[in-house]
Amino acid sequence: MQDTHSLRQELLESIGTAADLEALEQLRVTTLGRRGRITDLMRQLGTLSPELRRSRGQDLNRLKTDVEAALEERRQAMANSALESRLLEEQVDITLPARPERRGMVHPISQTIDALTALFCEMGFTVVEGPHIETDYYNFTALNIPPEHPARQEQDTFYLPADPTGTPRVLRTHTSPVQVRVMERTTPPIRIIVPGRTFRSDHDATHSPMFHQVEGLVIDRSTHMGHLKGCLIDFCRAFFGVDDLPVRFRPSYFPFTEPSAEVDIGCTRAGGELRIGPGDDWLEILGSGMVHPRVLANCGIDPDIYQGFAFGMGIERIAMLKYGIPDLRAFYDCDLRWLRHYGFLPLRIPAIPGGIDR
Ligand code: DAH
């Protein structure tokens, strides 16, 4: 019977020098397949005495496991280098000028972010971004949402494995954690907006597991509810392009603001058609409030000196309302016909001088 030591050397060497995936597969079949060499040797075990069978069996098992591992490792290495060479081969120079016959369109989400960025920047806000993978602390605890708080359940959180130091992590369920990150590292005055992706385990005609929000935060010594109202009324009227748009502030509750208000805009639904503007009906579009003193303190800002407001809204929602897009799911179908219909020409960049709806 062949000694496993030399067989092992021979097989490992052949695996190491196999030219391609096909050769590797051939090797697998001839060693581990039904008529493979290791399989054959295992079959012969029955002819041995019990003691010999035991030690020989262990040897063969070890050999089999090692050969399988070596095959897999080599297969991975080949797959990786195949991918690398394919990536090199298919490299695209994205700085080349666009081909007019294949003109790309700007996605309505990007257009909406550009429009609201233009408006808020005109009011003196700057744009900040933050990580999609957040710690439980930034997504919840620092925002005054302690471990047993019902808001944690309401947010359908995607939980991730803890990081190497054991810190629990989540995909951020809202853009509010970026408030905390900015307050921790900035001495007021603060005036920021945070557009970005957010994630919740929820999927139907009006919810997508990945969606976008924009968060706003203003902190100063004397910022008050009047500033909140003025800022958001101006924003809603400019964003929807309706000068006399009614805007209503309705008392509400968020753990991170006190007092809190939900903001509705006026609309009509006559004849089943939704129109934004003065009318007899209301549409809720955003959440807001005065930043809770405990949140300020959590971020190292003295609530006896500073105060301010925050707000948050869903970007898909305001995009659907502004551009008359009926179904949320189409945003992520990557259907070119949809994009050609609802997308924007690349040079129609929303800006204050030319108007956000050029
Ligand atoms: N984070 C809230 C949500 O995802 C939205 C929100 C409401 C943000 C009120 C705020 C705020 O900053 O003040 O539903």
CSV table of C-alpha atoms in Angstrom, one decimal, residues 43-235:
chain,number,residue,atom,x,y,z
A,43,ARG,CA,-11.7,1.4,0.4
A,44,GLN,CA,-8.8,-0.9,1.0
A,45,LEU,CA,-8.9,-0.2,4.7
A,46,GLY,CA,-11.4,-3.1,5.2
A,47,THR,CA,-8.7,-5.6,4.4
A,48,LEU,CA,-6.4,-4.5,7.2
A,49,SER,CA,-6.2,-5.7,10.8
A,50,PRO,CA,-8.2,-3.6,13.3
A,51,GLU,CA,-5.1,-1.8,14.8
A,52,LEU,CA,-3.5,-1.1,11.4
A,53,ARG,CA,-6.9,0.0,10.1
A,54,ARG,CA,-7.2,2.6,12.8
A,55,SER,CA,-3.9,4.3,12.4
A,56,ARG,CA,-4.0,4.0,8.6
A,57,GLY,CA,-7.6,5.4,8.7
A,58,GLN,CA,-6.5,8.4,10.7
A,59,ASP,CA,-3.6,9.0,8.3
A,60,LEU,CA,-5.8,8.9,5.3
A,61,ASN,CA,-8.4,11.1,6.9
A,62,ARG,CA,-5.8,13.7,7.6
A,63,LEU,CA,-4.5,13.4,4.1
A,64,LYS,CA,-8.0,13.9,2.7
A,65,THR,CA,-8.7,17.0,4.8
A,66,ASP,CA,-5.3,18.5,3.9
A,67,VAL,CA,-5.8,17.8,0.2
A,68,GLU,CA,-9.3,19.3,0.2
A,69,ALA,CA,-8.0,22.4,2.0
A,70,ALA,CA,-5.1,22.8,-0.4
A,71,LEU,CA,-7.5,22.5,-3.4
A,72,GLU,CA,-9.8,25.1,-2.0
A,73,GLU,CA,-7.0,27.5,-1.2
A,74,ARG,CA,-5.5,27.2,-4.7
A,75,ARG,CA,-9.0,27.5,-6.2
A,76,GLN,CA,-9.5,30.8,-4.2
A,77,ALA,CA,-6.1,32.1,-5.3
A,78,MET,CA,-6.9,31.3,-8.9
A,79,ALA,CA,-10.3,32.9,-8.7
A,80,ASN,CA,-8.8,36.1,-7.1
A,81,SER,CA,-6.2,36.5,-9.7
A,82,ALA,CA,-8.8,35.8,-12.5
A,83,LEU,CA,-10.9,38.6,-11.0
A,84,GLU,CA,-7.9,40.9,-10.8
A,85,SER,CA,-6.9,40.4,-14.4
A,86,ARG,CA,-10.5,40.9,-15.5
A,87,LEU,CA,-10.8,44.1,-13.5
A,88,LEU,CA,-7.6,45.3,-15.1
A,89,GLU,CA,-8.8,44.3,-18.6
A,90,GLU,CA,-12.2,46.0,-18.1
A,91,GLN,CA,-10.8,49.2,-16.6
A,92,VAL,CA,-12.8,52.2,-17.6
A,93,ASP,CA,-11.5,55.7,-17.6
A,94,ILE,CA,-14.3,57.6,-16.0
A,95,THR,CA,-12.7,60.9,-16.8
A,96,LEU,CA,-13.2,60.5,-20.5
A,97,PRO,CA,-15.9,62.8,-22.0
A,98,ALA,CA,-19.4,61.4,-22.1
A,99,ARG,CA,-20.6,59.9,-25.4
A,100,PRO,CA,-23.6,62.1,-26.5
A,101,GLU,CA,-25.4,59.1,-28.0
A,102,ARG,CA,-25.2,57.4,-24.6
A,103,ARG,CA,-26.0,60.4,-22.4
A,104,GLY,CA,-26.4,59.6,-18.7
A,105,MET,CA,-29.1,61.1,-16.5
A,106,VAL,CA,-28.8,62.3,-13.0
A,107,HIS,CA,-30.9,60.1,-10.6
A,108,PRO,CA,-33.8,62.0,-8.9
A,109,ILE,CA,-32.3,61.2,-5.5
A,110,SER,CA,-29.0,63.0,-6.5
A,111,GLN,CA,-31.0,65.8,-8.0
A,112,THR,CA,-33.0,66.2,-4.8
A,113,ILE,CA,-29.9,66.2,-2.7
A,114,ASP,CA,-28.4,68.8,-5.0
A,115,ALA,CA,-31.5,71.0,-4.7
A,116,LEU,CA,-31.8,70.9,-1.0
A,117,THR,CA,-28.1,71.4,-0.6
A,118,ALA,CA,-28.3,74.5,-2.7
A,119,LEU,CA,-31.1,75.9,-0.6
A,120,PHE,CA,-29.6,75.1,2.8
A,121,CYS,CA,-26.1,76.3,1.8
A,122,GLU,CA,-27.7,79.6,0.7
A,123,MET,CA,-29.0,79.8,4.4
A,124,GLY,CA,-25.4,79.3,5.6
A,125,PHE,CA,-25.4,75.5,6.3
A,126,THR,CA,-22.5,73.3,5.3
A,127,VAL,CA,-22.7,69.6,4.3
A,128,VAL,CA,-21.3,66.9,6.5
A,129,GLU,CA,-21.3,63.1,6.0
A,130,GLY,CA,-20.9,60.2,8.5
A,131,PRO,CA,-20.4,56.5,8.5
A,132,HIS,CA,-23.2,54.0,7.4
A,133,ILE,CA,-22.0,51.5,9.9
A,134,GLU,CA,-22.6,53.0,13.3
A,135,THR,CA,-22.2,52.0,16.9
A,136,ASP,CA,-25.2,51.5,19.0
A,137,TYR,CA,-24.0,54.4,21.0
A,138,TYR,CA,-24.2,57.0,18.2
A,139,ASN,CA,-27.3,55.6,16.6
A,140,PHE,CA,-29.3,55.4,19.8
A,141,THR,CA,-27.8,56.0,23.2
A,142,ALA,CA,-26.2,59.4,22.7
A,143,LEU,CA,-29.5,60.5,21.1
A,144,ASN,CA,-31.3,59.8,24.4
A,145,ILE,CA,-32.6,56.5,23.2
A,146,PRO,CA,-31.6,54.2,26.1
A,147,PRO,CA,-31.4,50.3,25.7
A,148,GLU,CA,-35.1,49.6,26.6
A,149,HIS,CA,-36.6,52.5,24.7
A,150,PRO,CA,-39.5,51.5,22.4
A,151,ALA,CA,-38.0,53.7,19.6
A,152,ARG,CA,-35.4,51.0,19.1
A,153,GLN,CA,-38.0,48.5,18.1
A,154,GLU,CA,-39.8,51.0,15.9
A,155,GLN,CA,-36.8,51.5,13.8
A,156,ASP,CA,-36.4,47.9,12.5
A,157,THR,CA,-32.7,48.0,12.9
A,158,PHE,CA,-30.2,45.9,11.0
A,159,TYR,CA,-27.8,44.7,13.7
A,160,LEU,CA,-24.3,43.8,12.8
A,161,PRO,CA,-21.7,41.6,14.6
A,162,ALA,CA,-19.8,43.6,17.3
A,163,ASP,CA,-16.5,45.1,16.3
A,164,PRO,CA,-13.2,43.5,17.6
A,165,THR,CA,-13.5,45.5,20.9
A,166,GLY,CA,-17.0,44.1,21.5
A,167,THR,CA,-18.8,47.4,20.6
A,168,PRO,CA,-22.3,46.6,19.3
A,169,ARG,CA,-22.8,47.9,15.7
A,170,VAL,CA,-25.8,48.6,13.5
A,171,LEU,CA,-26.5,50.0,10.0
A,172,ARG,CA,-27.5,53.5,10.8
A,173,THR,CA,-31.3,53.8,11.0
A,174,HIS,CA,-31.3,57.5,10.5
A,175,THR,CA,-28.8,60.4,9.8
A,176,SER,CA,-29.2,61.7,13.4
A,177,PRO,CA,-26.0,60.0,14.7
A,178,VAL,CA,-24.0,62.4,12.5
A,179,GLN,CA,-25.4,65.2,14.7
A,180,VAL,CA,-23.7,63.6,17.7
A,181,ARG,CA,-20.4,63.1,15.8
A,182,VAL,CA,-20.4,66.8,14.7
A,183,MET,CA,-21.3,68.2,18.2
A,184,GLU,CA,-18.6,66.1,19.8
A,185,ARG,CA,-15.9,67.6,17.7
A,186,THR,CA,-17.2,71.2,17.2
A,187,THR,CA,-17.6,74.2,19.4
A,188,PRO,CA,-20.8,76.0,18.4
A,189,PRO,CA,-22.0,77.8,16.4
A,190,ILE,CA,-23.0,74.8,14.3
A,191,ARG,CA,-25.1,74.9,11.2
A,192,ILE,CA,-25.0,71.6,9.1
A,193,ILE,CA,-27.0,69.4,6.9
A,194,VAL,CA,-26.3,65.7,6.6
A,195,PRO,CA,-27.7,64.0,3.5
A,196,GLY,CA,-27.1,60.3,3.2
A,197,ARG,CA,-28.1,56.7,3.2
A,198,THR,CA,-30.0,55.0,6.0
A,199,PHE,CA,-31.1,51.4,6.5
A,200,ARG,CA,-34.2,49.7,8.0
A,201,SER,CA,-35.4,46.2,7.7
A,202,ASP,CA,-38.6,47.1,6.0
A,203,HIS,CA,-39.7,46.6,2.4
A,204,ASP,CA,-43.0,47.4,0.6
A,205,ALA,CA,-44.5,50.0,-1.8
A,206,THR,CA,-43.6,52.9,0.5
A,207,HIS,CA,-40.5,51.5,2.3
A,208,SER,CA,-37.1,50.4,1.0
A,209,PRO,CA,-34.5,48.7,3.3
A,210,MET,CA,-32.0,51.4,2.0
A,211,PHE,CA,-33.3,54.9,1.7
A,212,HIS,CA,-32.0,58.4,2.2
A,213,GLN,CA,-32.5,61.1,4.8
A,214,VAL,CA,-31.3,64.6,5.3
A,215,GLU,CA,-30.6,65.8,8.8
A,216,GLY,CA,-30.2,69.4,9.9
A,217,LEU,CA,-28.7,70.8,13.0
A,218,VAL,CA,-28.3,74.4,14.2
A,219,ILE,CA,-26.6,75.1,17.6
A,220,ASP,CA,-25.8,78.6,18.9
A,221,ARG,CA,-26.3,80.6,22.1
A,222,SER,CA,-29.8,81.9,21.4
A,223,THR,CA,-31.2,79.7,18.7
A,224,HIS,CA,-34.9,79.2,19.4
A,225,MET,CA,-38.1,77.6,18.1
A,226,GLY,CA,-38.8,80.8,16.0
A,227,HIS,CA,-35.6,80.1,14.0
A,228,LEU,CA,-36.6,76.5,13.5
A,229,LYS,CA,-40.0,77.6,12.1
A,230,GLY,CA,-38.6,80.3,9.9
A,231,CYS,CA,-35.9,78.1,8.5
A,232,LEU,CA,-38.2,75.2,7.7
A,233,ILE,CA,-41.0,77.3,6.3
A,234,ASP,CA,-38.5,79.0,3.9
A,235,PHE,CA,-37.1,75.7,3.0
